[in-house]
Coordinates of C-alpha atoms in Angstrom, one line a residue:
X1 CA -83.4 -17.2 6.9
X2 CA -80.1 -17.5 5.0
X3 CA -77.0 -15.7 6.3
X4 CA -73.5 -15.2 4.7
X5 CA -70.4 -14.1 6.6
X6 CA -67.9 -11.7 5.2
X7 CA -64.4 -12.7 3.9
X8 CA -62.8 -12.1 7.3
X9 CA -65.7 -13.5 9.4
X10 CA -67.2 -16.8 10.5
X11 CA -70.7 -17.8 11.5
X12 CA -71.2 -19.6 14.8
X13 CA -74.4 -21.6 14.8
X14 CA -76.1 -23.2 17.9
X15 CA -79.5 -24.6 18.7
X16 CA -81.8 -27.3 17.4
X17 CA -80.1 -30.0 15.4
X18 CA -76.6 -28.9 16.4
X19 CA -74.8 -30.9 19.1
X20 CA -72.3 -28.3 20.2
X21 CA -71.5 -25.4 17.9
X22 CA -71.1 -25.2 14.1
X23 CA -68.8 -23.0 12.1
X24 CA -69.7 -21.9 8.6
X25 CA -69.1 -19.1 6.1
X26 CA -72.8 -19.3 4.9
X27 CA -75.8 -21.2 6.2
X28 CA -79.6 -21.4 6.7
X29 CA -80.8 -20.3 10.1
X30 CA -83.7 -22.5 11.0
X31 CA -86.2 -21.9 13.8
X32 CA -84.8 -22.9 17.1
X33 CA -81.3 -21.9 16.0
X34 CA -79.2 -18.8 16.7
X35 CA -76.2 -17.4 15.0
X36 CA -73.4 -15.0 15.8
X37 CA -70.5 -13.6 13.8
X38 CA -66.9 -13.3 14.9
X39 CA -64.1 -11.5 13.1
X40 CA -60.8 -13.4 12.2
X41 CA -58.7 -10.3 11.8
X42 CA -55.5 -10.2 14.0
X43 CA -55.1 -7.4 16.5
X44 CA -51.9 -5.7 17.7
X45 CA -51.3 -5.7 21.5
X46 CA -48.6 -3.4 22.9
X47 CA -47.1 -4.2 26.3
X48 CA -44.2 -3.0 28.4
X49 CA -43.3 -6.0 30.4
X50 CA -41.4 -5.4 33.6
X51 CA -39.1 -8.3 34.3
X52 CA -36.0 -9.1 36.4
X53 CA -32.9 -10.9 35.4
X54 CA -31.0 -13.7 37.3
X55 CA -28.9 -11.0 39.0
X56 CA -32.1 -9.3 40.4
X57 CA -31.7 -6.4 37.9
X58 CA -35.0 -5.0 36.8
X59 CA -35.6 -3.9 33.2
X60 CA -38.5 -3.0 30.9
X61 CA -39.2 -5.1 27.8
X62 CA -41.4 -3.2 25.2
X63 CA -43.1 -5.6 22.9
X64 CA -45.8 -5.6 20.2
X65 CA -47.6 -8.9 19.5
X66 CA -50.0 -9.4 16.5
X67 CA -52.4 -12.0 17.7
X68 CA -55.5 -13.5 16.0
X69 CA -57.5 -16.7 15.6
X70 CA -55.7 -19.7 13.9
X71 CA -57.7 -19.9 10.7
X72 CA -55.9 -23.0 9.3
X73 CA -57.1 -25.3 12.2
X74 CA -60.7 -26.1 12.7
X75 CA -60.2 -27.2 16.4
X76 CA -58.5 -23.9 17.2
X77 CA -61.4 -22.0 15.6
X78 CA -63.8 -23.9 17.7
X79 CA -61.8 -23.1 20.8
X80 CA -61.7 -19.4 19.8
X81 CA -65.5 -19.4 19.1
X82 CA -66.3 -20.8 22.5
X83 CA -63.8 -18.9 24.6
X84 CA -62.9 -15.6 23.0
X85 CA -65.5 -14.7 20.3
X86 CA -68.2 -13.7 22.9
X87 CA -65.9 -10.9 23.9
X88 CA -64.7 -7.9 21.9
X89 CA -61.1 -8.5 20.7
X90 CA -60.1 -5.0 22.0
X91 CA -61.9 -5.5 25.3
X92 CA -60.0 -5.5 28.6
X93 CA -60.9 -9.1 29.1
X94 CA -59.1 -10.3 26.0
X95 CA -56.2 -7.8 26.5
X96 CA -55.6 -8.8 30.1
X97 CA -55.7 -12.5 29.1
X98 CA -53.1 -12.1 26.5
X99 CA -51.0 -9.7 28.5
X100 CA -51.0 -12.0 31.5
X101 CA -49.7 -14.9 29.4
X102 CA -47.0 -12.8 27.8
X103 CA -45.8 -11.2 31.0
X104 CA -45.8 -14.4 32.9
X105 CA -43.7 -16.3 30.3
X106 CA -41.4 -13.3 29.8
X107 CA -40.7 -13.0 33.5
X108 CA -40.0 -16.7 33.9
X109 CA -37.6 -16.7 31.0
X110 CA -35.8 -13.5 32.1
X111 CA -35.4 -14.8 35.6
X112 CA -33.3 -17.7 34.2
X113 CA -31.0 -15.5 32.2
X114 CA -28.3 -13.0 33.2
X115 CA -28.6 -9.4 32.0
X116 CA -25.6 -9.9 29.7
X117 CA -27.4 -12.9 28.1
X118 CA -30.6 -11.0 27.7
X119 CA -28.7 -8.0 26.2
X120 CA -26.5 -9.9 23.8
X121 CA -29.0 -12.6 22.8
X122 CA -32.0 -10.5 22.0
X123 CA -32.8 -12.6 19.0
X124 CA -32.7 -15.9 21.0
X125 CA -34.6 -14.3 23.9
X126 CA -37.3 -13.2 21.5
X127 CA -37.6 -16.6 19.9
X128 CA -38.0 -18.3 23.3
X129 CA -40.6 -15.8 24.4
X130 CA -42.5 -16.4 21.2
X131 CA -42.5 -20.2 21.6
X132 CA -43.5 -20.2 25.2
X133 CA -46.3 -17.7 24.7
X134 CA -47.6 -19.5 21.6
X135 CA -47.7 -22.7 23.6
X136 CA -50.0 -21.1 26.1
X137 CA -52.2 -19.3 23.5
X138 CA -52.8 -22.6 21.7
X139 CA -55.4 -23.5 24.3
X140 CA -57.4 -20.5 23.4
X141 CA -57.2 -21.0 19.7
X142 CA -55.0 -17.9 19.2
X143 CA -52.0 -17.6 16.9
X144 CA -49.1 -15.1 17.1
X145 CA -48.7 -13.8 13.7
X146 CA -45.9 -11.5 14.6
X147 CA -43.9 -10.6 17.7
X148 CA -41.6 -7.6 17.8
X149 CA -39.5 -7.1 20.9
X150 CA -38.2 -3.6 21.1
X151 CA -35.0 -2.3 22.6
X152 CA -34.6 -3.1 26.3
X153 CA -35.2 -0.1 28.6
X154 CA -33.7 0.6 32.0
X155 CA -35.9 1.0 35.1
X156 CA -35.5 4.4 36.7
X157 CA -32.7 4.1 39.3
X158 CA -31.2 1.0 37.6
X159 CA -29.5 2.4 34.5
X160 CA -27.7 -0.8 33.5
X161 CA -28.2 -0.6 29.7
X162 CA -27.2 3.1 29.5
X163 CA -24.0 2.5 31.5
X164 CA -23.3 -0.6 29.3
X165 CA -23.8 1.5 26.2
X166 CA -21.5 4.2 27.5
X167 CA -19.0 1.5 28.3
X168 CA -19.2 0.2 24.8
X169 CA -18.9 3.6 23.3
X170 CA -15.9 4.5 25.5
X171 CA -14.2 1.2 24.6
X172 CA -14.8 1.8 20.9
X173 CA -13.5 5.4 21.2
X174 CA -10.4 4.2 23.1
X175 CA -9.8 1.4 20.7
X176 CA -10.1 3.9 17.8
X177 CA -7.6 6.3 19.5
X178 CA -5.2 3.3 20.1
X179 CA -5.6 2.3 16.4
X180 CA -4.8 5.8 15.2
X181 CA -1.8 6.1 17.5
X182 CA -0.6 2.7 16.4
X183 CA -1.0 3.6 12.8
X184 CA 1.0 6.8 13.3
X185 CA 3.7 4.9 15.2
X186 CA 3.9 2.4 12.4
X187 CA 4.2 5.2 9.8
X188 CA 6.9 7.0 11.8
X189 CA 8.8 3.8 12.5
X190 CA 8.4 2.6 8.9
X191 CA 9.7 6.0 7.6
X192 CA 12.7 6.0 9.9
X193 CA 13.4 2.3 9.1
X194 CA 13.3 3.1 5.4
X195 CA 15.7 6.0 5.8
X196 CA 18.0 3.9 7.9
X197 CA 17.9 1.1 5.4
X198 CA 18.7 3.5 2.6
X199 CA 21.7 4.9 4.4
X200 CA 22.9 1.4 5.4
X201 CA 22.5 0.1 1.8
X202 CA 24.3 3.2 0.5
X203 CA 27.2 2.7 2.9
X204 CA 27.3 -1.0 2.2
X205 CA 27.4 -0.4 -1.6
X206 CA 30.2 2.2 -1.1
X207 CA 32.2 -0.2 1.0
X208 CA 31.7 -3.0 -1.4
X209 CA 32.7 -0.8 -4.3
X210 CA 35.9 0.2 -2.5
X211 CA 36.7 -3.4 -1.7
X212 CA 36.1 -4.5 -5.3
X213 CA 38.3 -1.6 -6.5
X214 CA 41.1 -2.7 -4.2
X215 CA 40.6 -6.3 -5.2
X216 CA 40.8 -5.4 -8.9
X217 CA 43.9 -3.3 -8.3
X218 CA 45.5 -6.2 -6.4
X219 CA 44.5 -8.7 -9.0
X220 CA 45.9 -6.4 -11.7
X221 CA 49.2 -6.1 -10.0
X222 CA 49.3 -9.8 -9.3
X223 CA 48.5 -10.6 -12.9
X224 CA 51.2 -8.2 -14.1
X225 CA 53.8 -9.7 -11.9
X226 CA 52.8 -13.2 -13.0
X227 CA 52.9 -12.3 -16.7
X228 CA 56.4 -10.8 -16.3
X229 CA 57.6 -13.9 -14.4
X230 CA 56.2 -16.3 -17.0
X231 CA 57.9 -14.3 -19.8
X232 CA 61.1 -14.3 -18.0
X233 CA 60.9 -18.1 -17.4
X234 CA 60.1 -18.6 -21.1
X235 CA 63.1 -16.5 -22.2
X236 CA 65.4 -18.4 -19.8
X237 CA 64.0 -21.7 -21.1
X238 CA 64.6 -20.7 -24.7
X239 CA 68.2 -19.6 -23.9
X240 CA 68.8 -22.8 -21.9
X241 CA 67.5 -24.9 -24.8
X242 CA 69.9 -23.0 -27.2
X243 CA 72.8 -23.5 -24.9
X244 CA 72.0 -27.2 -24.4
X245 CA 71.8 -27.8 -28.1
X246 CA 75.2 -26.0 -28.6
X247 CA 76.8 -28.1 -25.8
X248 CA 75.5 -31.3 -27.3
X249 CA 77.0 -30.4 -30.7
X250 CA 80.3 -29.5 -29.1
X251 CA 80.3 -32.8 -27.2
X252 CA 79.5 -34.7 -30.5
X253 CA 82.3 -32.9 -32.3
X254 CA 84.8 -33.6 -29.4
X255 CA 83.7 -37.3 -29.4
X256 CA 84.2 -37.6 -33.2
X257 CA 87.6 -36.0 -32.9
X258 CA 88.6 -38.3 -30.1
X259 CA 87.3 -41.4 -32.0
X260 CA 89.3 -40.3 -35.0
X261 CA 92.4 -39.9 -32.9
X262 CA 91.8 -43.3 -31.3
X263 CA 91.3 -44.9 -34.6
X264 CA 94.5 -43.3 -36.0
X265 CA 96.4 -44.4 -32.9
X266 CA 95.2 -47.9 -33.2
X267 CA 96.1 -48.0 -36.9
X268 CA 99.6 -46.8 -36.1
X269 CA 99.9 -49.4 -33.3
X270 CA 98.6 -52.2 -35.5
X271 CA 100.9 -51.1 -38.3
X272 CA 103.9 -50.9 -35.9
X273 CA 102.8 -54.3 -34.3
X274 CA 103.0 -55.9 -37.8
X275 CA 106.4 -54.3 -38.4
X276 CA 107.9 -54.7 -35.0
X277 CA 107.0 -57.2 -32.3
X278 CA 108.6 -55.3 -29.6
X279 CA 106.2 -52.6 -30.0
X280 CA 103.7 -54.8 -28.1
X281 CA 105.0 -53.7 -24.7
X282 CA 104.9 -50.2 -25.6
X283 CA 101.5 -50.7 -27.2
X284 CA 100.3 -52.3 -23.9
X285 CA 101.7 -49.4 -22.0
X286 CA 100.1 -47.0 -24.4
X287 CA 96.8 -48.8 -24.0
X288 CA 97.0 -48.4 -20.3
X289 CA 97.8 -44.8 -20.8
X290 CA 94.9 -44.3 -23.2
X291 CA 92.5 -46.1 -20.7
X292 CA 93.6 -43.8 -17.9
X293 CA 93.0 -40.8 -20.2
X294 CA 89.6 -42.1 -21.1
X295 CA 88.7 -42.4 -17.5
X296 CA 89.9 -38.9 -16.8
X297 CA 88.0 -37.7 -19.9
X298 CA 84.8 -39.4 -18.7
X299 CA 85.0 -37.8 -15.3
X300 CA 85.6 -34.4 -16.9
X301 CA 82.7 -35.0 -19.2
X302 CA 80.4 -35.8 -16.3
X303 CA 81.5 -32.7 -14.4
X304 CA 80.9 -30.6 -17.5
X305 CA 77.4 -32.0 -18.1
X306 CA 76.5 -31.5 -14.5
X307 CA 77.6 -27.9 -14.6
X308 CA 75.7 -27.4 -17.9
X309 CA 72.5 -28.9 -16.5
X310 CA 72.7 -26.6 -13.5
X311 CA 73.2 -23.6 -15.8
X312 CA 70.3 -24.9 -17.9
X313 CA 68.0 -25.3 -14.9
X314 CA 68.9 -21.9 -13.6
X315 CA 68.2 -20.2 -17.0
X316 CA 64.9 -22.2 -17.3
X317 CA 63.6 -20.9 -14.0
X318 CA 64.6 -17.4 -15.0
X319 CA 62.7 -17.8 -18.3
X320 CA 59.7 -19.2 -16.4
X321 CA 59.7 -16.2 -14.1
X322 CA 59.9 -13.8 -17.1
X323 CA 57.1 -15.7 -18.8
X324 CA 54.9 -15.5 -15.7
X325 CA 55.5 -11.8 -15.4
X326 CA 54.6 -11.2 -19.1
X327 CA 51.4 -13.3 -18.7
X328 CA 50.5 -11.4 -15.6
X329 CA 51.0 -8.1 -17.5
X330 CA 48.8 -9.4 -20.3
X331 CA 46.0 -10.4 -17.9
X332 CA 46.2 -7.0 -16.2
X333 CA 45.9 -5.2 -19.5
X334 CA 42.9 -7.5 -20.3
X335 CA 41.3 -6.6 -16.9
X336 CA 41.9 -2.9 -17.5
X337 CA 40.3 -3.2 -20.9
X338 CA 37.3 -5.0 -19.4
X339 CA 37.0 -2.2 -16.7
X340 CA 37.2 0.5 -19.4
X341 CA 34.6 -1.3 -21.5
X342 CA 32.3 -1.6 -18.5
X343 CA 32.7 2.1 -17.6
X344 CA 32.0 3.1 -21.2
X345 CA 29.0 0.8 -21.2
X346 CA 27.6 2.3 -18.0
X347 CA 28.2 5.8 -19.3
X348 CA 26.4 4.9 -22.6
X349 CA 23.5 3.4 -20.6
X350 CA 23.3 6.5 -18.4
X351 CA 23.3 8.8 -21.4
X352 CA 20.6 6.6 -23.1
X353 CA 18.5 6.7 -19.9
X354 CA 18.9 10.5 -19.6
X355 CA 17.9 11.0 -23.3
X356 CA 15.0 8.6 -22.8
X357 CA 13.7 10.6 -19.8
X358 CA 14.3 13.9 -21.7
X359 CA 12.2 12.5 -24.7
X360 CA 9.5 11.4 -22.3
X361 CA 9.5 14.9 -20.7
X362 CA 9.2 16.5 -24.2
X363 CA 6.3 14.1 -25.1
X364 CA 4.6 14.9 -21.8
X365 CA 5.1 18.6 -22.2
X366 CA 3.7 18.4 -25.8
X367 CA 0.7 16.4 -24.6
X368 CA 0.1 18.9 -21.8
X369 CA 0.4 21.9 -24.3
X370 CA -1.9 20.1 -26.7
X371 CA -4.5 19.5 -24.0
X372 CA -4.2 23.1 -22.9
X373 CA -4.7 24.5 -26.4
X374 CA -7.5 22.0 -27.0
X375 CA -9.2 23.1 -23.8
X376 CA -8.8 26.8 -24.7
X377 CA -10.2 26.2 -28.2
X378 CA -13.2 24.4 -26.8
X379 CA -13.8 27.2 -24.3
X380 CA -13.7 29.8 -27.1
X381 CA -16.1 27.9 -29.3
X382 CA -13.4 26.7 -31.8
X383 CA -12.7 30.3 -32.8
X384 CA -9.1 30.2 -33.9
X385 CA -8.8 34.0 -34.2
X386 CA -9.9 34.4 -30.6
X387 CA -7.5 31.7 -29.5
X388 CA -4.6 33.4 -31.4
X389 CA -5.5 36.8 -29.8
X390 CA -5.7 35.2 -26.3
X391 CA -2.4 33.5 -26.7
X392 CA -0.7 36.7 -27.9
X393 CA -2.2 38.7 -25.1
X394 CA -1.4 36.1 -22.5
X395 CA 2.1 35.7 -23.8
X396 CA 2.7 39.5 -23.6
X397 CA 3.4 39.8 -27.4
X398 CA 1.8 43.2 -27.8
X399 CA 3.7 44.6 -24.8
X400 CA 7.0 43.2 -26.4
X401 CA 6.1 44.8 -29.8
X402 CA 5.4 48.1 -28.1
X403 CA 8.7 47.9 -26.2
X404 CA 10.7 47.0 -29.4
X405 CA 9.1 50.0 -31.3
X406 CA 9.8 52.3 -28.4
X407 CA 13.5 51.2 -28.3
X408 CA 13.7 51.7 -32.1
X409 CA 12.6 55.3 -32.1
X410 CA 14.3 56.2 -28.8
X411 CA 16.4 59.4 -29.2
X412 CA 15.4 60.1 -32.8
X413 CA 13.0 63.0 -32.0
X414 CA 11.2 62.7 -35.3
X415 CA 9.2 65.5 -36.8
X416 CA 5.8 64.3 -38.1
X417 CA 4.0 66.2 -40.7
X418 CA 0.5 65.4 -41.9
X419 CA -0.8 66.7 -45.2
X420 CA -3.7 66.0 -47.5
X421 CA -4.5 66.6 -51.2
X422 CA -7.8 68.2 -50.3
X423 CA -11.4 67.0 -50.2
X424 CA -13.7 66.2 -53.1
X425 CA -15.1 69.3 -54.8
X426 CA -18.4 67.6 -55.3
X427 CA -20.1 64.9 -57.2
X428 CA -20.1 66.8 -60.5
X429 CA -16.7 65.8 -61.7
X430 CA -16.7 63.8 -64.9
X431 CA -15.2 60.4 -65.1
X432 CA -12.5 61.4 -67.6
X433 CA -11.0 63.9 -65.1
X434 CA -10.7 61.5 -62.2
X435 CA -7.2 60.2 -63.4
X436 CA -5.8 63.7 -63.6
X437 CA -7.2 64.5 -60.2
X438 CA -5.2 61.7 -58.7
X439 CA -2.0 62.8 -60.4
X440 CA -2.5 66.3 -59.2
X441 CA -2.9 65.0 -55.6
X442 CA 0.4 63.1 -55.9
X443 CA 2.2 66.3 -57.0
X444 CA 0.7 68.2 -54.1
X445 CA 2.1 65.7 -51.7
X446 CA 5.7 65.8 -53.0
X447 CA 6.8 69.2 -51.6
X448 CA 5.8 68.5 -48.0
X449 CA 7.3 65.1 -48.3
X450 CA 10.7 66.5 -49.5
X451 CA 10.6 69.1 -46.8
X452 CA 10.1 66.5 -44.1
X453 CA 12.8 64.2 -45.4
X454 CA 15.2 67.1 -45.5
X455 CA 14.5 68.1 -42.0
X456 CA 14.8 64.6 -40.6
X457 CA 17.8 63.3 -42.6
X458 CA 19.4 66.4 -44.3
X459 CA 19.0 64.9 -47.7
X460 CA 18.0 67.1 -50.7
X461 CA 16.0 65.9 -53.6
X462 CA 17.8 65.7 -57.0
X463 CA 17.8 68.8 -59.2
X464 CA 15.5 67.2 -61.9
X465 CA 12.8 66.8 -59.2
X466 CA 12.9 70.3 -57.9
X467 CA 14.4 72.4 -55.2
X468 CA 13.3 73.4 -51.7
X469 CA 12.6 77.0 -50.9
X470 CA 13.5 78.7 -47.6
X471 CA 9.8 78.8 -46.6
X472 CA 8.5 76.1 -44.5
X473 CA 5.5 75.4 -46.7

């Protein structure tokens, strides 16, 4: 007969014409041959492997392995068909076989690792178990499709993982408290540091301002003294120059007079020498006398020029001192003008900043009021009358109006009279008489009106309008 396996099954054929076994999805079954079907679907195996670490600490390793035949390898399928397929996949035989391999490899691997390594390297531990178990399952034609190692569990009486978890939690909680305390400390220290820096900077600025003010005052006094000194020196210099020029002119005049005298004397001597030969001796004597006079005059001139130069130097120094004093005063006035200009500039900038901030405040207030009115208008459905009434009520306008009216009539004690011109006599009145009816109504109102005005104000109506009787009506 002809047999066909399902999508997740294989046919295993044995018998005549087949050397060992034959795997097929569909085939003819001839006489002398037999066929069986085995399922390829993987099966989940759940275990709780009890193992022990290198420190001799026991623990439980819950694991779930998804295991099935290796469908992509023909040799593996042959091994599975020979060794496993005769048994039910969920039978104790297959389960004990798989469980023995997994527990053995897991215990061997756990015995070579410390508890800390097993706990921290769960991923690596799982990978190594997977590889070693798969190596053993290959000889049965089985494949681990998935292996899920659950959280490690303590063995009763050996609560290592629970204590380790508590330790980690306590360390995390303590670290969190330390971090909070450190943050609070930094905040307090930072706040105090900022306050201290502010006070220090303020004190430093005050001290620097005072120092600068003292320096400016000293510089101003120094510049004033220097200007006065320079002016004085300049005046002395001008006076010395004038005196020197006058002395030079006097010396020139004296020299010219002396030269004229000498020339006249020489002319007389020459004239006398021509007339009289004896005059030569007297002339020689006179020449000696003139020479002596010239020497004496030269010494006197030198002494006079020396004294004049000293007076000139003295006056020049005095002029330089006055000039220096005047220059110092001018520079002091300039520094004072600069300081005044700077103060005015600072005041103008402060006023400008204040007005700018005031304008920003007005703009902000206007924006806030606009947003407030816009929000109210939207809430009232864009009803401007309702918005006006709400603003008047909220602003207390009606209370203020009532208060003003009450103040206006306080102490007047008015007398109020109410009158009427009567009701309608019916609907039978002609249209031509309606005007006369209104006039009659006005005349009916006048007497009570005059009476009321007279009672409240004491004024009487003019005579042409009528007079009031003593009666009250």
